PDB file of C-alpha atoms and ligand atoms in Angstrom:
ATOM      1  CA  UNK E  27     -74.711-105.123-157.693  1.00 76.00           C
ATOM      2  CA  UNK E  28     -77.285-103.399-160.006  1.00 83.00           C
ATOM      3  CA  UNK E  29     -77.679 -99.957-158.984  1.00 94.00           C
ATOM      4  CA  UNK E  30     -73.929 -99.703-158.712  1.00 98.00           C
ATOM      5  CA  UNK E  31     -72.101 -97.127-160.619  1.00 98.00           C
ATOM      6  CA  UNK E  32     -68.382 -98.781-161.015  1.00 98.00           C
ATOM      7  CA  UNK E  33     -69.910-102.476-161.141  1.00 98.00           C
ATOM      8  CA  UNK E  34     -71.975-100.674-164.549  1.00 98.00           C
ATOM      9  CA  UNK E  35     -68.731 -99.225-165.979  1.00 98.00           C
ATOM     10  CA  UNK E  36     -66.810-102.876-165.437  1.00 98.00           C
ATOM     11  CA  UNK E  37     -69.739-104.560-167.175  1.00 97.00           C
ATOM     12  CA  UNK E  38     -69.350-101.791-169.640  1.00 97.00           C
ATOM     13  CA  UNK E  39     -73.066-100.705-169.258  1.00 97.00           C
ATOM     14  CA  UNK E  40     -71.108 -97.030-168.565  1.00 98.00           C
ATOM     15  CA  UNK E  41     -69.204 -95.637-171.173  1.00 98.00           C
ATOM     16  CA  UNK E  42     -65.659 -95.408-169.450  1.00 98.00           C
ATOM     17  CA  UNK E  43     -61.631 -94.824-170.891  1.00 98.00           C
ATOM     18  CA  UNK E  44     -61.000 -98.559-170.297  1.00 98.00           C
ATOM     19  CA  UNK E  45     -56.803 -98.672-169.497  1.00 98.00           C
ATOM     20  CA  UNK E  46     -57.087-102.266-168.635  1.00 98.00           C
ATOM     21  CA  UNK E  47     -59.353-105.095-168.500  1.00 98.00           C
ATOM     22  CA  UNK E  48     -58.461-108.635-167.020  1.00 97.00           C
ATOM     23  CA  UNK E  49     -61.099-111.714-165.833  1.00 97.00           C
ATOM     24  CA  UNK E  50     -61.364-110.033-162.435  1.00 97.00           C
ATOM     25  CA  UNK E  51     -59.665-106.073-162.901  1.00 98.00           C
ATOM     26  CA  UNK E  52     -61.320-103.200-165.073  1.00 98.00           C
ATOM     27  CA  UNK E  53     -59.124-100.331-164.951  1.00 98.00           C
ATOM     28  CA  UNK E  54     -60.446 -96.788-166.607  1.00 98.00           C
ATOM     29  CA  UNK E  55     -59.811 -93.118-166.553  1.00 98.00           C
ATOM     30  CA  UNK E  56     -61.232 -90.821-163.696  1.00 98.00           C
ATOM     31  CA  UNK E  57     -63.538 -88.623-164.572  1.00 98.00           C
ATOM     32  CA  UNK E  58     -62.027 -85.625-162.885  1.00 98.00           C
ATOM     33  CA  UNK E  59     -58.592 -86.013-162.806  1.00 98.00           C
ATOM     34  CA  UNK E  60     -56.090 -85.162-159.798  1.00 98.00           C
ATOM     35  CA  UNK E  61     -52.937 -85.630-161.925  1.00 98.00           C
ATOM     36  CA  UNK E  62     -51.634 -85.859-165.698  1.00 98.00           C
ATOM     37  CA  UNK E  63     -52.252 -89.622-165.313  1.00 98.00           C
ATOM     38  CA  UNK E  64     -55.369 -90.383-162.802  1.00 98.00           C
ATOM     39  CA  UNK E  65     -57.086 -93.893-163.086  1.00 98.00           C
ATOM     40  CA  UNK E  66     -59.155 -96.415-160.995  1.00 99.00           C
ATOM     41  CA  UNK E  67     -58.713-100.067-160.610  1.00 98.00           C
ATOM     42  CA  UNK E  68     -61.248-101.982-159.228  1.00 98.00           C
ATOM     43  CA  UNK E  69     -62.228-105.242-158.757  1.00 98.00           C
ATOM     44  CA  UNK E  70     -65.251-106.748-161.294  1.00 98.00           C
ATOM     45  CA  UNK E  71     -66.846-107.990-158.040  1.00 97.00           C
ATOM     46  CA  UNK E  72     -68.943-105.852-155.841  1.00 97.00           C
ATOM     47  CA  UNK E  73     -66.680-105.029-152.704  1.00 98.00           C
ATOM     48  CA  UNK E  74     -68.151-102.012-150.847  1.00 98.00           C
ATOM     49  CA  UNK E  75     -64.281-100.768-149.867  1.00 98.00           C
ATOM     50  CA  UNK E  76     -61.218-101.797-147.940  1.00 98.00           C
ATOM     51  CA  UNK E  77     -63.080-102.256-145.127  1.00 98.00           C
ATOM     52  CA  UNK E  78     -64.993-105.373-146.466  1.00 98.00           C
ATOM     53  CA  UNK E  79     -62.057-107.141-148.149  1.00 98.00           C
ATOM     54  CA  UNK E  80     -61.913-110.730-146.317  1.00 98.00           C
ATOM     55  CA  UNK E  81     -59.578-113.588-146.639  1.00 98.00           C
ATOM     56  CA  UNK E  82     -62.467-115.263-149.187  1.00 97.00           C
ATOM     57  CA  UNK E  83     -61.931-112.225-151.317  1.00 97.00           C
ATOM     58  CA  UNK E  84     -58.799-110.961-150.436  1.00 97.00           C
ATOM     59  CA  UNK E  85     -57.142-112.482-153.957  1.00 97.00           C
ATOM     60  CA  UNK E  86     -58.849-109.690-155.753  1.00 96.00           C
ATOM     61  CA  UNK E  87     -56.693-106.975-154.294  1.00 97.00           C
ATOM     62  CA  UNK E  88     -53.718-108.918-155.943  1.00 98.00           C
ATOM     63  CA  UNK E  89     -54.925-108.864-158.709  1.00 98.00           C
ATOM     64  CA  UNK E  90     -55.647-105.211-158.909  1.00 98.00           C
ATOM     65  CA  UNK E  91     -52.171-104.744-157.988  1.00 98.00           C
ATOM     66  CA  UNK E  92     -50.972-106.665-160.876  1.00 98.00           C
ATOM     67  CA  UNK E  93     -53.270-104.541-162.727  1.00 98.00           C
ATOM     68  CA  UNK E  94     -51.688-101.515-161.474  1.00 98.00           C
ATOM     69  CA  UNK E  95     -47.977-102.809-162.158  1.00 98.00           C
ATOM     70  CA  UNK E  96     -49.309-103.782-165.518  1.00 98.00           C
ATOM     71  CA  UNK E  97     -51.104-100.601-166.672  1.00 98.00           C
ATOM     72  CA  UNK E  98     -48.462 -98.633-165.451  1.00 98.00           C
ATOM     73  CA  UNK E  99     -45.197-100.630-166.919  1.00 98.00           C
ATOM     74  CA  UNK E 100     -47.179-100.324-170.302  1.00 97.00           C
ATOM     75  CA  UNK E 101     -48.122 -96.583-169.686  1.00 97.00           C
ATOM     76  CA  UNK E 102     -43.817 -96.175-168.963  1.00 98.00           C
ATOM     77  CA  UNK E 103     -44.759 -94.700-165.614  1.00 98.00           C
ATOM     78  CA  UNK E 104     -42.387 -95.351-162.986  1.00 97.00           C
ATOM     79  CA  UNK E 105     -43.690 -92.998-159.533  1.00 98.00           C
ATOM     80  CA  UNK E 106     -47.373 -92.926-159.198  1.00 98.00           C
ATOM     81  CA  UNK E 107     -49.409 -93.135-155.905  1.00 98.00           C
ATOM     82  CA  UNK E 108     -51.467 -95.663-155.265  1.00 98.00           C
ATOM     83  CA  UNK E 109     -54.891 -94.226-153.041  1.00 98.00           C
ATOM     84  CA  UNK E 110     -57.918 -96.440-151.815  1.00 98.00           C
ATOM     85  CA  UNK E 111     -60.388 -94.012-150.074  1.00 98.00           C
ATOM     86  CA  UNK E 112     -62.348 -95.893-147.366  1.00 98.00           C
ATOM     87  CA  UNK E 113     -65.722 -94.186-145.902  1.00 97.00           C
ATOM     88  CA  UNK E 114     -67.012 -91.085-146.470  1.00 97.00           C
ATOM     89  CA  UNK E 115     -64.895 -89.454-143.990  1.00 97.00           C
ATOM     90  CA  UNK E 116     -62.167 -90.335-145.769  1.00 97.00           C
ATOM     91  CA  UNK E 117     -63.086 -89.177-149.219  1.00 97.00           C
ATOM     92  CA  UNK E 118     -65.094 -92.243-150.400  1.00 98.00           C
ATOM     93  CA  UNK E 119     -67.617 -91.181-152.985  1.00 98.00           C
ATOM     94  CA  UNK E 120     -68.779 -94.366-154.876  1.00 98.00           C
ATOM     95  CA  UNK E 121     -68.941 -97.473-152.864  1.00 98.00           C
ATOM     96  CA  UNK E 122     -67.354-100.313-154.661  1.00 98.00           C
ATOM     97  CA  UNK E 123     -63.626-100.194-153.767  1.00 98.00           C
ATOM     98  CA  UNK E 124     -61.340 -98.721-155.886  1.00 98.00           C
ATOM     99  CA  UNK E 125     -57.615 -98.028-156.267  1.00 98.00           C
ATOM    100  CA  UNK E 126     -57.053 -94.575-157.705  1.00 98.00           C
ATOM    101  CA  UNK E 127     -53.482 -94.441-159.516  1.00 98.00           C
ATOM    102  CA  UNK E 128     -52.231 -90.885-159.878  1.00 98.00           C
ATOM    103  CA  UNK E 129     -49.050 -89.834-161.330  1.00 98.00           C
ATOM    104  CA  UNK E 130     -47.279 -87.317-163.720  1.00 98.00           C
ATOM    105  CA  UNK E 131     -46.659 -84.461-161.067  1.00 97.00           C
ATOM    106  CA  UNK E 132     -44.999 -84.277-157.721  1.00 96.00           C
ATOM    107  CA  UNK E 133     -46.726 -85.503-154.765  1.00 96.00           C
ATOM    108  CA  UNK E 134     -47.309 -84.363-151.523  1.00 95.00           C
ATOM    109  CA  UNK E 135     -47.262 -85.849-148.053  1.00 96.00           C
ATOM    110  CA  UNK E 136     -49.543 -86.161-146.089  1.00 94.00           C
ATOM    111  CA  UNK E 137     -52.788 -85.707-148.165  1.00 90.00           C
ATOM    112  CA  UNK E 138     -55.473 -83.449-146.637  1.00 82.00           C
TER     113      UNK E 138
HETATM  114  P1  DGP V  28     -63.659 -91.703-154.351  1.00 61.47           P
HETATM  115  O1  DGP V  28     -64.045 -90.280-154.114  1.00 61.47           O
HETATM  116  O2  DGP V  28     -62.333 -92.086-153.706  1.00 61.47           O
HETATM  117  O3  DGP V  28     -64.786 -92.646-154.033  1.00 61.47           O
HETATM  118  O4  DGP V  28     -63.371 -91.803-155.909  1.00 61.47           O
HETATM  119  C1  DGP V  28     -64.375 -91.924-156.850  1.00 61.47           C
HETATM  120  C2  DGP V  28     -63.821 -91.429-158.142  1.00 61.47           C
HETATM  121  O5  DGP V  28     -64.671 -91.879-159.171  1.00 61.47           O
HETATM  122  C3  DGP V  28     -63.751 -89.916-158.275  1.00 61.47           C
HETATM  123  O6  DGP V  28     -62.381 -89.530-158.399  1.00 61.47           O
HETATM  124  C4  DGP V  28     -64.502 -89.593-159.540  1.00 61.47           C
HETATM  125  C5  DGP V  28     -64.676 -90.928-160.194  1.00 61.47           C
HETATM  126  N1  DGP V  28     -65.946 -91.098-160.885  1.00 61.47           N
HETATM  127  C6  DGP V  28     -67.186 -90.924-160.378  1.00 61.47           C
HETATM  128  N2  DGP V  28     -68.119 -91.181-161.300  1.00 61.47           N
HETATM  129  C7  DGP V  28     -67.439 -91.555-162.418  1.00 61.47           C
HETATM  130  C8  DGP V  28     -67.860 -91.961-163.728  1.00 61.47           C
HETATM  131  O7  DGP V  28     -69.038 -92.042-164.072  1.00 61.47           O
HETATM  132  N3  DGP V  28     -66.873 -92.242-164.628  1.00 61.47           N
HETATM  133  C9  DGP V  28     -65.540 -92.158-164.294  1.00 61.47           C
HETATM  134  N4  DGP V  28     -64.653 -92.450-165.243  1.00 61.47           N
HETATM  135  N5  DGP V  28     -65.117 -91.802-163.072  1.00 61.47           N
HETATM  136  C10 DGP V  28     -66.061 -91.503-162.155  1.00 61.47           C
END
């Protein structure tokens, strides 16, 4: 999608802190980190969030996943949290889903 901000930084049009790259995963560093280690997976296809994820595009949230176990095995973190913010309401600022991955400091539970 053109005027999108993450579908810029996966096409590398936006500078980013690339942590991985695959065919359909760009993974890069948050700009305002929550944690020690604070990074966003997404999917190189525009999907608006969770709530448009289909069974046509549903094998792109594997692969993130992968992603995630990937960057993370190389990175030698073992507990990290895994966050996809869906909807304003709940937090959503840039609409093209992403998977934060925080880690490198307790957690709590629940999140506000
Ligand atoms: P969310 O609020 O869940 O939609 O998360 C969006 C995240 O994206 C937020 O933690 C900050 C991050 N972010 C926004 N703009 C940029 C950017 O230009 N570069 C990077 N690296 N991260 C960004």
């Amino acid at each position: 999608m053109s005027d999108c901000l993450f579908c810029k930084i996966a096409a590398g049009e936006v500078p980013s802190g690339k942590v991985y790259e695959d065919e359909r995963v760009y993974a890069f560093r948050d700009i305002d980190p929550q944690a020690p280690v604070h990074f966003l997976v997404i999917p190189k296809e525009h999907i608006g969030s969770c709530g448009e994820i289909t069974p046509d595009n549903a094998h792109v949230v594997a692969s993130c996943f992968t992603a995630i176990a990937q960057a993370t095995r190389e990175m030698g973190v073992t507990d990290f949290r895994v966050v996809s913010n869906c909807g304003a309401k709940a937090g959503q600022s840039v609409p093209h889903l992403h998977f934060h991955v925080l880690a490198g400091r307790d957690m709590s539970w629940p999140p506000g």
